[in-house]
XYZ file of N, CA and C in Angstrom:
732
model
N -55.219 -54.515 2.352
C -55.649 -55.226 1.152
C -55.589 -54.306 -0.071
N -55.986 -53.041 0.131
C -55.966 -52.118 -0.989
C -54.540 -51.877 -1.475
N -53.586 -51.794 -0.529
C -52.190 -51.611 -0.920
C -51.681 -52.792 -1.734
N -52.124 -53.989 -1.378
C -51.719 -55.184 -2.120
C -52.327 -55.162 -3.511
N -53.629 -54.811 -3.597
C -54.333 -54.805 -4.878
C -53.771 -53.768 -5.838
N -53.310 -52.639 -5.294
C -52.835 -51.545 -6.148
C -51.314 -51.487 -6.260
N -50.654 -52.511 -5.793
C -49.195 -52.541 -5.925
C -48.825 -52.573 -7.406
N -47.943 -51.681 -7.814
C -47.553 -51.604 -9.217
C -48.259 -50.497 -9.973
N -49.135 -49.762 -9.276
C -49.902 -48.698 -9.932
C -48.994 -47.590 -10.458
N -47.976 -47.220 -9.697
C -47.069 -46.155 -10.134
C -46.370 -46.516 -11.439
N -45.884 -47.736 -11.509
C -45.193 -48.179 -12.723
C -46.146 -48.181 -13.913
N -47.407 -48.595 -13.671
C -48.399 -48.605 -14.741
C -48.713 -47.198 -15.227
N -48.595 -46.214 -14.319
C -48.871 -44.822 -14.686
C -47.714 -44.203 -15.453
N -46.576 -44.882 -15.484
C -45.429 -44.358 -16.214
C -44.408 -43.657 -15.343
N -44.514 -43.829 -14.040
C -43.555 -43.200 -13.128
C -42.246 -43.979 -13.178
N -41.157 -43.250 -13.327
C -39.835 -43.868 -13.341
C -38.914 -43.062 -12.431
N -38.045 -43.755 -11.707
C -37.168 -43.102 -10.743
C -35.697 -43.223 -11.146
N -34.927 -42.229 -10.710
C -33.482 -42.327 -10.858
C -32.984 -43.428 -9.921
N -32.110 -44.284 -10.410
C -31.669 -45.432 -9.617
C -30.250 -45.274 -9.084
N -29.564 -44.225 -9.526
C -28.188 -44.040 -9.045
C -27.833 -42.554 -9.081
N -26.690 -42.237 -8.496
C -26.227 -40.860 -8.508
C -26.818 -40.048 -7.366
N -26.523 -38.761 -7.369
C -26.962 -37.888 -6.281
C -28.466 -37.670 -6.264
N -29.118 -37.938 -7.402
C -30.571 -37.751 -7.476
C -31.326 -39.083 -7.417
N -30.694 -40.102 -6.909
C -31.349 -41.408 -6.806
C -32.615 -41.292 -5.959
N -33.706 -41.857 -6.459
C -34.984 -41.790 -5.762
C -35.892 -40.697 -6.286
N -35.330 -39.732 -7.032
C -36.150 -38.681 -7.648
C -36.782 -39.220 -8.927
N -37.914 -38.650 -9.312
C -38.541 -39.060 -10.574
C -37.698 -38.557 -11.740
N -37.697 -39.300 -12.800
C -36.944 -38.914 -13.983
C -37.624 -37.716 -14.661
N -36.839 -36.849 -15.289
C -37.425 -35.681 -15.979
C -38.476 -36.111 -17.003
N -39.601 -35.406 -16.987
C -40.673 -35.685 -17.937
C -41.671 -36.725 -17.475
N -41.347 -37.448 -16.387
C -42.263 -38.481 -15.883
C -43.342 -37.857 -14.998
N -44.527 -38.468 -14.953
C -45.542 -38.001 -13.999
C -45.137 -38.385 -12.580
N -45.782 -37.764 -11.604
C -45.575 -38.093 -10.195
C -46.922 -38.523 -9.625
N -46.970 -39.701 -9.030
C -48.225 -40.225 -8.476
C -48.111 -40.302 -6.958
N -49.111 -39.747 -6.282
C -49.205 -39.830 -4.829
C -50.489 -40.589 -4.512
N -50.359 -41.655 -3.724
C -51.533 -42.485 -3.429
C -51.638 -42.735 -1.934
N -52.874 -42.714 -1.444
C -53.163 -43.125 -0.068
C -54.388 -44.028 -0.132
N -54.204 -45.313 0.166
C -55.282 -46.302 0.035
C -55.795 -46.254 -1.411
N -57.088 -45.944 -1.604
C -57.618 -45.922 -2.970
C -57.775 -44.503 -3.511
N -57.200 -43.526 -2.832
C -57.202 -42.148 -3.334
C -55.838 -41.849 -3.950
N -55.830 -41.220 -5.112
C -54.555 -40.900 -5.728
C -54.658 -39.612 -6.529
N -53.490 -38.989 -6.713
C -53.379 -37.823 -7.582
C -52.137 -38.017 -8.436
N -52.272 -37.719 -9.719
C -51.146 -37.822 -10.644
C -50.803 -36.421 -11.141
N -49.597 -35.966 -10.869
C -49.140 -34.645 -11.312
C -48.386 -34.818 -12.626
N -48.910 -34.197 -13.679
C -48.355 -34.386 -15.017
C -47.869 -33.054 -15.589
N -47.126 -33.153 -16.685
C -46.529 -31.971 -17.301
C -47.447 -31.329 -18.333
N -48.473 -32.029 -18.770
C -49.411 -31.483 -19.751
C -50.741 -32.213 -19.641
N -51.759 -31.620 -20.234
C -53.066 -32.275 -20.228
C -53.028 -33.571 -21.026
N -52.275 -33.559 -22.109
C -52.156 -34.762 -22.920
C -51.553 -35.909 -22.108
N -50.513 -35.602 -21.322
C -49.902 -36.630 -20.490
C -50.882 -37.114 -19.418
N -51.671 -36.191 -18.853
C -52.654 -36.568 -17.838
C -53.690 -37.520 -18.400
N -54.162 -37.251 -19.616
C -55.145 -38.136 -20.251
C -54.533 -39.495 -20.571
N -53.246 -39.485 -20.929
C -52.556 -40.742 -21.213
C -52.412 -41.574 -19.940
N -52.043 -40.925 -18.841
C -51.907 -41.633 -17.561
C -53.242 -42.230 -17.135
N -54.308 -41.460 -17.299
C -55.636 -41.975 -16.930
C -55.996 -43.194 -17.766
N -55.718 -43.139 -19.072
C -56.029 -44.272 -19.949
C -55.222 -45.506 -19.565
N -53.951 -45.298 -19.252
C -53.092 -46.429 -18.855
C -53.584 -47.064 -17.562
N -53.973 -46.224 -16.607
C -54.434 -46.758 -15.329
C -55.802 -47.427 -15.473
N -56.653 -46.894 -16.333
C -57.954 -47.523 -16.569
C -57.770 -48.939 -17.098
N -56.843 -49.067 -18.037
C -56.543 -50.385 -18.616
C -55.914 -51.305 -17.573
N -55.062 -50.752 -16.704
C -54.383 -51.559 -15.686
C -55.344 -52.010 -14.585
N -56.334 -51.192 -14.257
C -57.282 -51.510 -13.189
C -58.329 -52.540 -13.610
N -58.686 -52.540 -14.875
C -59.791 -53.385 -15.360
C -59.633 -54.863 -14.996
N -58.474 -55.523 -15.243
C -58.345 -56.949 -14.884
C -58.481 -57.214 -13.393
N -58.323 -56.183 -12.588
C -58.425 -56.323 -11.139
C -59.840 -56.045 -10.628
N -60.749 -55.846 -11.555
C -62.134 -55.589 -11.188
C -62.352 -54.206 -10.605
N -61.453 -53.269 -10.917
C -61.534 -51.923 -10.377
C -61.688 -50.912 -11.505
N -62.214 -49.755 -11.165
C -62.394 -48.694 -12.156
C -62.428 -47.353 -11.450
N -62.119 -46.299 -12.178
C -62.193 -44.953 -11.617
C -63.641 -44.567 -11.349
N -63.846 -43.819 -10.276
C -65.144 -43.182 -10.041
C -65.151 -41.895 -10.857
N -65.840 -41.914 -11.984
C -65.784 -40.781 -12.908
C -66.314 -39.497 -12.299
N -67.221 -39.609 -11.326
C -67.760 -38.404 -10.684
C -66.700 -37.687 -9.853
N -65.694 -38.449 -9.401
C -64.662 -37.866 -8.550
C -63.313 -37.734 -9.272
N -63.265 -38.169 -10.518
C -62.020 -38.120 -11.273
C -62.041 -36.917 -12.214
N -61.077 -36.019 -12.047
C -61.024 -34.805 -12.867
C -59.602 -34.529 -13.311
N -59.503 -33.874 -14.461
C -58.222 -33.372 -14.936
C -58.302 -31.851 -14.890
N -57.501 -31.243 -14.052
C -57.555 -29.789 -13.869
C -56.139 -29.211 -13.923
N -56.080 -27.930 -14.248
C -54.807 -27.224 -14.222
C -54.510 -26.839 -12.780
N -53.233 -26.773 -12.451
C -52.852 -26.482 -11.073
C -53.330 -25.103 -10.631
N -53.528 -24.187 -11.563
C -54.031 -22.858 -11.219
C -55.481 -22.908 -10.753
N -56.207 -23.967 -11.133
C -57.587 -24.150 -10.659
C -57.602 -24.775 -9.270
N -56.595 -25.588 -9.005
C -56.508 -26.249 -7.716
C -57.316 -27.532 -7.658
N -56.988 -28.379 -6.684
C -57.732 -29.623 -6.491
C -57.655 -30.018 -5.020
N -58.613 -30.809 -4.591
C -58.661 -31.294 -3.212
C -58.144 -32.731 -3.161
N -57.355 -33.009 -2.128
C -56.817 -34.355 -1.944
C -56.615 -34.606 -0.463
N -57.293 -35.616 0.069
C -57.183 -36.005 1.479
C -57.490 -34.847 2.425
N -58.444 -34.001 2.047
C -58.845 -32.895 2.908
C -58.030 -31.635 2.712
N -57.031 -31.674 1.827
C -56.206 -30.507 1.547
C -56.566 -29.935 0.178
N -56.382 -28.630 0.038
C -56.534 -27.989 -1.268
C -55.150 -27.576 -1.752
N -54.804 -28.019 -2.958
C -53.500 -27.717 -3.562
C -53.747 -26.808 -4.760
N -53.089 -25.655 -4.777
C -53.334 -24.699 -5.862
C -52.127 -23.776 -6.061
N -51.835 -23.461 -7.328
C -50.810 -22.477 -7.645
C -51.503 -21.150 -7.943
N -51.114 -20.113 -7.220
C -51.772 -18.821 -7.345
C -51.075 -17.936 -8.368
N -51.678 -16.787 -8.645
C -51.182 -15.902 -9.704
C -49.762 -15.419 -9.456
N -49.382 -15.315 -8.200
C -48.021 -14.859 -7.891
C -46.980 -15.969 -8.063
N -47.441 -17.141 -8.515
C -46.526 -18.245 -8.767
C -46.331 -19.178 -7.594
N -46.888 -18.837 -6.433
C -46.705 -19.669 -5.244
C -47.674 -20.847 -5.239
N -47.148 -21.994 -4.895
C -47.978 -23.180 -4.709
C -48.302 -23.289 -3.225
N -49.587 -23.204 -2.890
C -50.000 -23.248 -1.490
C -50.894 -24.448 -1.241
N -50.679 -25.079 -0.110
C -51.530 -26.183 0.336
C -52.271 -25.715 1.576
N -53.592 -25.769 1.519
C -54.432 -25.281 2.613
C -55.463 -26.344 2.985
N -56.084 -26.213 4.161
C -57.219 -27.094 4.469
C -58.323 -26.888 3.443
N -58.893 -27.962 2.948
C -59.952 -27.857 1.948
C -61.229 -27.279 2.531
N -61.977 -26.573 1.693
C -63.215 -25.939 2.162
C -64.222 -26.974 2.662
N -64.258 -28.139 2.013
C -65.189 -29.192 2.454
C -64.801 -29.704 3.840
N -63.492 -29.807 4.105
C -63.022 -30.264 5.418
C -63.358 -29.253 6.499
N -63.208 -27.963 6.177
C -63.551 -26.918 7.141
C -65.049 -26.940 7.437
N -65.840 -27.123 6.393
C -67.291 -27.175 6.566
C -67.699 -28.350 7.448
N -67.048 -29.498 7.241
C -67.354 -30.672 8.066
C -66.991 -30.429 9.521
N -65.864 -29.761 9.759
C -65.464 -29.483 11.135
C -66.448 -28.538 11.804
N -66.856 -27.489 11.102
C -67.834 -26.551 11.664
C -69.129 -27.272 12.021
N -69.575 -28.139 11.123
C -70.813 -28.885 11.378
C -70.656 -29.803 12.581
N -69.493 -30.435 12.706
C -69.280 -31.340 13.834
C -69.224 -30.583 15.150
N -68.516 -29.438 15.160
C -68.442 -28.644 16.383
C -69.817 -28.149 16.802
N -70.609 -27.703 15.812
C -71.955 -27.227 16.110
C -72.816 -28.364 16.660
N -72.686 -29.550 16.056
C -73.457 -30.700 16.524
C -73.037 -31.098 17.943
N -71.726 -31.063 18.215
C -71.235 -31.402 19.556
C -71.791 -30.421 20.586
N -71.752 -29.128 20.270
C -72.244 -28.124 21.207
C -73.747 -28.241 21.411
N -74.459 -28.589 20.346
C -75.917 -28.769 20.479
C -76.226 -29.947 21.397
N -75.438 -31.019 21.232
C -75.645 -32.205 22.074
C -75.250 -31.940 23.527
N -74.392 -30.945 23.745
C -73.891 -30.656 25.091
C -74.732 -29.620 25.827
N -75.841 -29.230 25.271
C -76.720 -28.297 25.976
C -77.154 -28.907 27.305
N -76.972 -28.155 28.353
C -77.306 -28.648 29.681
C -76.148 -29.322 30.385
N -75.047 -29.568 29.643
C -73.870 -30.187 30.253
C -73.001 -29.128 30.916
N -72.112 -29.576 31.796
C -71.222 -28.624 32.463
C -69.967 -28.378 31.630
N -69.123 -27.462 32.103
C -67.931 -27.078 31.358
C -66.951 -28.236 31.196
N -66.863 -29.090 32.200
C -65.948 -30.228 32.112
C -66.324 -31.134 30.948
N -67.628 -31.359 30.751
C -68.087 -32.203 29.649
C -67.807 -31.544 28.302
N -67.969 -30.220 28.247
C -67.704 -29.483 27.004
C -66.235 -29.620 26.621
N -65.341 -29.398 27.588
C -63.905 -29.499 27.327
C -63.525 -30.913 26.918
N -64.069 -31.902 27.609
C -63.735 -33.295 27.305
C -64.177 -33.688 25.900
N -65.312 -33.140 25.453
C -65.841 -33.487 24.131
C -65.105 -32.759 23.010
N -64.753 -31.494 23.233
C -64.165 -30.689 22.162
C -62.656 -30.874 22.008
N -61.960 -31.152 23.119
C -60.502 -31.226 23.071
C -59.977 -32.207 22.023
N -60.434 -33.467 21.979
C -59.883 -34.388 20.972
C -60.219 -33.980 19.540
N -61.383 -33.368 19.345
C -61.774 -32.929 17.998
C -60.838 -31.823 17.517
N -60.666 -30.806 18.357
C -59.829 -29.657 17.995
C -58.363 -30.071 17.862
N -57.898 -30.837 18.819
C -56.486 -31.240 18.805
C -56.163 -32.080 17.575
N -57.026 -33.037 17.263
C -56.786 -33.896 16.105
C -56.807 -33.123 14.797
N -57.791 -32.220 14.643
C -57.897 -31.449 13.412
C -56.705 -30.514 13.260
N -56.316 -29.862 14.351
C -55.190 -28.934 14.308
C -53.887 -29.665 13.991
N -53.701 -30.839 14.572
C -52.480 -31.594 14.319
C -52.390 -32.023 12.855
N -53.530 -32.341 12.256
C -53.545 -32.800 10.862
C -53.188 -31.677 9.897
N -53.631 -30.455 10.215
C -53.454 -29.344 9.274
C -52.383 -28.336 9.685
N -51.688 -28.563 10.774
C -50.746 -27.551 11.246
C -49.518 -27.387 10.345
N -49.254 -28.369 9.501
C -48.079 -28.290 8.643
C -48.297 -27.579 7.329
N -49.504 -27.060 7.076
C -49.771 -26.368 5.815
C -50.174 -24.919 6.091
N -50.552 -24.206 5.036
C -50.918 -22.798 5.176
C -52.328 -22.724 5.759
N -52.405 -22.580 7.064
C -53.704 -22.686 7.718
C -53.988 -21.596 8.739
N -53.099 -20.603 8.895
C -53.274 -19.626 9.968
C -54.580 -18.834 9.824
N -54.944 -18.436 8.598
C -56.178 -17.673 8.420
C -57.399 -18.524 8.747
N -57.385 -19.769 8.292
C -58.509 -20.667 8.574
C -58.579 -20.968 10.057
N -57.416 -21.156 10.709
C -57.406 -21.360 12.149
C -58.006 -20.150 12.864
N -57.682 -18.949 12.376
C -58.246 -17.736 12.968
C -59.750 -17.678 12.821
N -60.258 -18.060 11.639
C -61.704 -18.079 11.415
C -62.384 -19.108 12.324
N -61.741 -20.261 12.479
C -62.293 -21.293 13.363
C -62.216 -20.856 14.822
N -61.185 -20.112 15.162
C -61.060 -19.530 16.497
C -62.290 -18.672 16.795
N -62.630 -17.835 15.828
C -63.804 -16.963 15.952
C -65.084 -17.787 16.108
N -65.197 -18.808 15.257
C -66.388 -19.664 15.285
C -66.515 -20.396 16.611
N -65.379 -20.857 17.146
C -65.392 -21.576 18.411
C -65.809 -20.669 19.562
N -65.363 -19.423 19.512
C -65.761 -18.460 20.542
C -67.281 -18.288 20.559
N -67.882 -18.171 19.374
C -69.327 -17.977 19.290
C -70.074 -19.177 19.868
N -69.596 -20.378 19.523
C -70.266 -21.581 20.020
C -70.195 -21.689 21.545
N -68.995 -21.466 22.101
C -68.851 -21.617 23.545
C -69.574 -20.507 24.315
N -69.583 -19.319 23.755
C -70.284 -18.229 24.442
C -71.795 -18.467 24.429
N -72.333 -18.938 23.299
C -73.761 -19.255 23.236
C -74.113 -20.356 24.227
N -73.211 -21.355 24.327
C -73.463 -22.432 25.291
C -73.503 -21.869 26.711
N -72.540 -20.997 27.041
C -72.480 -20.441 28.392
C -73.696 -19.574 28.698
N -74.109 -18.758 27.734
C -75.286 -17.908 27.929
C -76.551 -18.743 28.085
N -76.647 -19.814 27.284
C -77.830 -20.663 27.365
C -77.883 -21.398 28.706
N -76.705 -21.745 29.225
C -76.653 -22.461 30.498
C -77.109 -21.582 31.659
N -76.994 -20.268 31.501
C -77.377 -19.327 32.563
C -78.152 -18.170 31.938
N -79.332 -18.515 31.402
C -80.126 -17.534 30.683
C -80.521 -16.314 31.484
N -80.633 -16.459 32.798
C -81.066 -15.335 33.614
C -79.933 -14.470 34.126
N -78.711 -14.832 33.803
C -77.561 -14.097 34.304
C -77.061 -13.076 33.275
N -76.514 -11.944 33.742
C -75.978 -10.948 32.815
C -74.697 -11.421 32.154
N -74.339 -10.750 31.059
C -73.170 -11.120 30.263
C -71.882 -11.151 31.091
N -71.672 -10.119 31.921
C -70.440 -10.039 32.693
C -70.321 -11.182 33.702
N -71.441 -11.628 34.217
C -71.427 -12.754 35.167
C -70.972 -14.025 34.452
N -71.491 -14.242 33.244
C -71.100 -15.415 32.460
C -69.614 -15.365 32.120
N -69.159 -14.171 31.742
C -67.747 -14.000 31.396
C -66.858 -14.324 32.585
N -67.206 -13.791 33.738
C -66.386 -13.993 34.931
C -66.373 -15.456 35.357
N -67.486 -16.137 35.166
C -67.576 -17.513 35.637
C -66.817 -18.497 34.740
N -66.887 -18.296 33.423
C -66.386 -19.313 32.516
C -65.136 -18.957 31.713
N -64.828 -17.680 31.563
C -63.757 -17.323 30.638
C -62.647 -16.556 31.336
N -61.416 -16.894 30.995
C -60.268 -16.243 31.610
C -59.372 -15.590 30.579
N -58.327 -14.913 31.037
C -57.429 -14.185 30.138
C -56.363 -15.131 29.583
N -56.683 -15.757 28.467
C -55.732 -16.645 27.818
C -55.173 -16.018 26.544
N -56.048 -15.433 25.719
C -55.588 -14.787 24.496
C -55.290 -13.332 24.781
N -54.064 -13.014 25.113
C -53.680 -11.636 25.400
C -53.041 -11.033 24.152
N -53.689 -10.057 23.567
C -53.152 -9.477 22.358
C -53.236 -7.967 22.422
N -52.445 -7.321 21.607
C -52.419 -5.862 21.549
C -52.627 -5.445 20.108
N -53.553 -4.513 19.880
C -53.820 -4.028 18.542
C -52.670 -3.140 18.089
N -52.506 -2.925 16.773
C -51.450 -2.038 16.262
C -51.515 -0.670 16.933
N -50.355 -0.140 17.305
C -50.321 1.147 17.980
C -50.239 1.002 19.482
N -50.299 -0.254 19.962
C -50.137 -0.478 21.387
C -51.421 -0.448 22.191
N -52.575 -0.251 21.504
C -53.837 -0.216 22.248
C -54.195 -1.630 22.693
N -54.520 -1.838 23.971
C -54.873 -3.184 24.447
C -56.018 -3.766 23.643
N -56.006 -5.073 23.485
C -57.051 -5.741 22.728
C -58.416 -5.599 23.366
N -59.451 -5.746 22.520
C -60.822 -5.662 23.002
C -61.110 -6.842 23.927
N -62.246 -6.747 24.658
C -62.550 -7.789 25.642
C -62.623 -9.157 24.979
N -63.221 -9.211 23.783
C -63.341 -10.492 23.114
C -61.971 -11.086 22.834
N -61.025 -10.217 22.501
C -59.696 -10.693 22.151
C -58.900 -11.132 23.372
N -59.115 -10.490 24.489
C -58.272 -10.763 25.642
C -58.924 -11.659 26.690
N -60.259 -11.806 26.637
C -60.925 -12.547 27.710
C -61.575 -13.832 27.236
N -61.901 -13.950 25.968
C -62.612 -15.146 25.519
C -61.636 -16.266 25.186
N -62.090 -17.519 25.263
C -61.192 -18.628 24.958
C -60.879 -18.737 23.480
N -61.618 -18.047 22.639
C -61.377 -18.164 21.195
C -61.558 -16.815 20.537
N -60.738 -15.858 20.884
C -60.836 -14.536 20.295
C -60.008 -14.433 19.036
N -59.569 -13.240 18.696
C -58.809 -13.060 17.470
C -57.316 -13.230 17.674
N -56.916 -13.771 18.824
C -55.511 -14.069 19.043
C -55.081 -15.216 18.145
N -53.813 -15.587 18.183
C -53.307 -16.605 17.271
C -53.735 -18.010 17.670
N -54.114 -18.213 18.920
C -54.387 -19.579 19.357
C -55.757 -19.737 19.965
N -56.362 -20.853 19.642
C -57.619 -21.215 20.286
C -57.278 -22.091 21.477
N -57.758 -21.734 22.639
C -57.447 -22.522 23.818
C -58.733 -22.854 24.567
N -59.274 -24.028 24.285
C -60.485 -24.446 24.960
C -60.264 -24.531 26.462
N -59.020 -24.700 26.862
C -58.699 -24.796 28.273
C -58.968 -23.515 29.027
N -59.244 -22.415 28.318
C -59.556 -21.163 28.988
C -60.914 -21.222 29.663
N -61.706 -22.209 29.280
C -63.015 -22.382 29.884
C -62.835 -22.971 31.277
N -63.283 -22.238 32.286
C -63.098 -22.695 33.660
C -64.163 -23.706 34.068
N -63.798 -24.578 34.965
C -64.730 -25.558 35.510
C -64.760 -25.384 37.018
N -65.926 -25.064 37.570
C -66.029 -24.819 39.006
C -66.869 -25.897 39.677
N -66.530 -26.190 40.920
C -67.409 -27.051 41.693
C -68.236 -26.176 42.636
N -69.073 -26.776 43.422
C -69.984 -26.003 44.268
C -69.242 -25.171 45.303
N -68.107 -25.668 45.756
C -67.387 -24.935 46.785
C -66.546 -23.808 46.201
N -66.396 -23.819 44.857
C -65.625 -22.770 44.211
C -64.136 -22.981 44.288
N -63.678 -24.162 44.645
C -62.245 -24.412 44.705
C -61.954 -25.821 44.237
N -60.747 -26.046 43.802
C -60.406 -27.376 43.332
C -58.906 -27.550 43.247
N -58.466 -28.727 42.840
C -57.037 -29.028 42.826
C -56.249 -28.193 41.839
N -56.902 -27.613 40.828
C -56.178 -26.820 39.837
C -56.018 -25.377 40.270
N -56.527 -25.015 41.422
C -56.392 -23.639 41.896
C -57.724 -23.108 42.359
N -57.742 -21.944 43.014
C -58.991 -21.354 43.506
C -59.999 -21.158 42.387
N -61.150 -21.769 42.557
C -62.225 -21.587 41.597
C -62.085 -22.434 40.348
N -61.032 -23.223 40.241
C -60.849 -24.042 39.051
C -60.671 -25.494 39.468
N -61.570 -26.340 38.983
C -61.484 -27.758 39.300
C -60.607 -28.482 38.279
N -60.789 -28.149 37.001
C -60.009 -28.816 35.947
C -60.032 -27.957 34.713
N -59.079 -28.173 33.870
C -59.031 -27.469 32.584
C -58.367 -28.388 31.593
N -58.636 -28.166 30.312
C -58.020 -29.016 29.293
C -56.558 -28.637 29.156
N -55.855 -29.341 28.286
C -54.444 -29.060 28.078
C -54.241 -28.004 26.999
N -55.201 -27.121 26.868
C -55.114 -25.994 25.931
C -54.816 -26.417 24.497
N -55.727 -27.179 23.865
C -55.526 -27.537 22.466
C -55.474 -26.269 21.632
N -54.651 -26.258 20.577
C -54.445 -25.022 19.826
C -54.771 -25.207 18.358
N -55.261 -24.152 17.759
C -55.530 -24.146 16.330
C -54.346 -23.607 15.548
N -53.294 -23.157 16.197
C -52.192 -22.610 15.414
C -51.023 -22.287 16.290
C-alpha cells in the first residue's frame, strides 16, 4: 500500500533519468538521486540549496495524500557528517572514501538482543543456546556482509565470546575454568599472531575469539552417554553461522 501511495515520489523530487544511449537509466547530471524503501527515503543532492528545494517539493507533494515528513527524523546533513539509513551508516571520510558500515544503533540493538537471549537461556543446555542464537547471528551477518563490517564483526565476535563463556560458567558454577572449556568449546578459530607465535587460548579455543569468524557451532552439545551421531562426545552442532 505504501508503494502505491508514494508512486511518483521520485519525479516529484526532481529526479530525471537518461532515456537513451549508453547511459540510459542513469540520472541526468545535476539531478538529485532518491532511494526509497517503504516510507523511508534518502535524497542525495549536489548542494544544501538543492536539498532544501527537494524537501519543499516533496512536502507539497505529500500534503494532498494526507502525509507529511516526521521532522524529528528528517535532517539535511553533509556527507562528511554521515547519515543512517535502513540500519546502515553512510559517510565520506577525510581521505575521500565513501564507506557504508552497520549503524551504531543497529549494533547496539543486536548487542541488547543477544544479551537478552542469553539471559533468557540461563539454565538451558547448549543445544537450546545454539538453536536460539543461530538465526539471529546468521540473519544479521547476511544483512551486513556486503558492506564495510569486518571491524564491527570482530567486536561482536568478542562480545559473543563473553556472553557464551559467562553462560557456560554460570551453568557449572562449581567447576574450574579448564573443565568448562573442555566440555563446551573446541578449536574452531585457529589463528597465528604476527611472527608465527600461536594464538592465545581465547583466540584458538573459544567459539568467538579474535579470529575472523564467529562460529557458534563451536559450542559442543553432549548427551549423558558422551556420544552422539555427530561424533564422539558431540550430539549436535549448528551450521557455524559467521560474522564475516
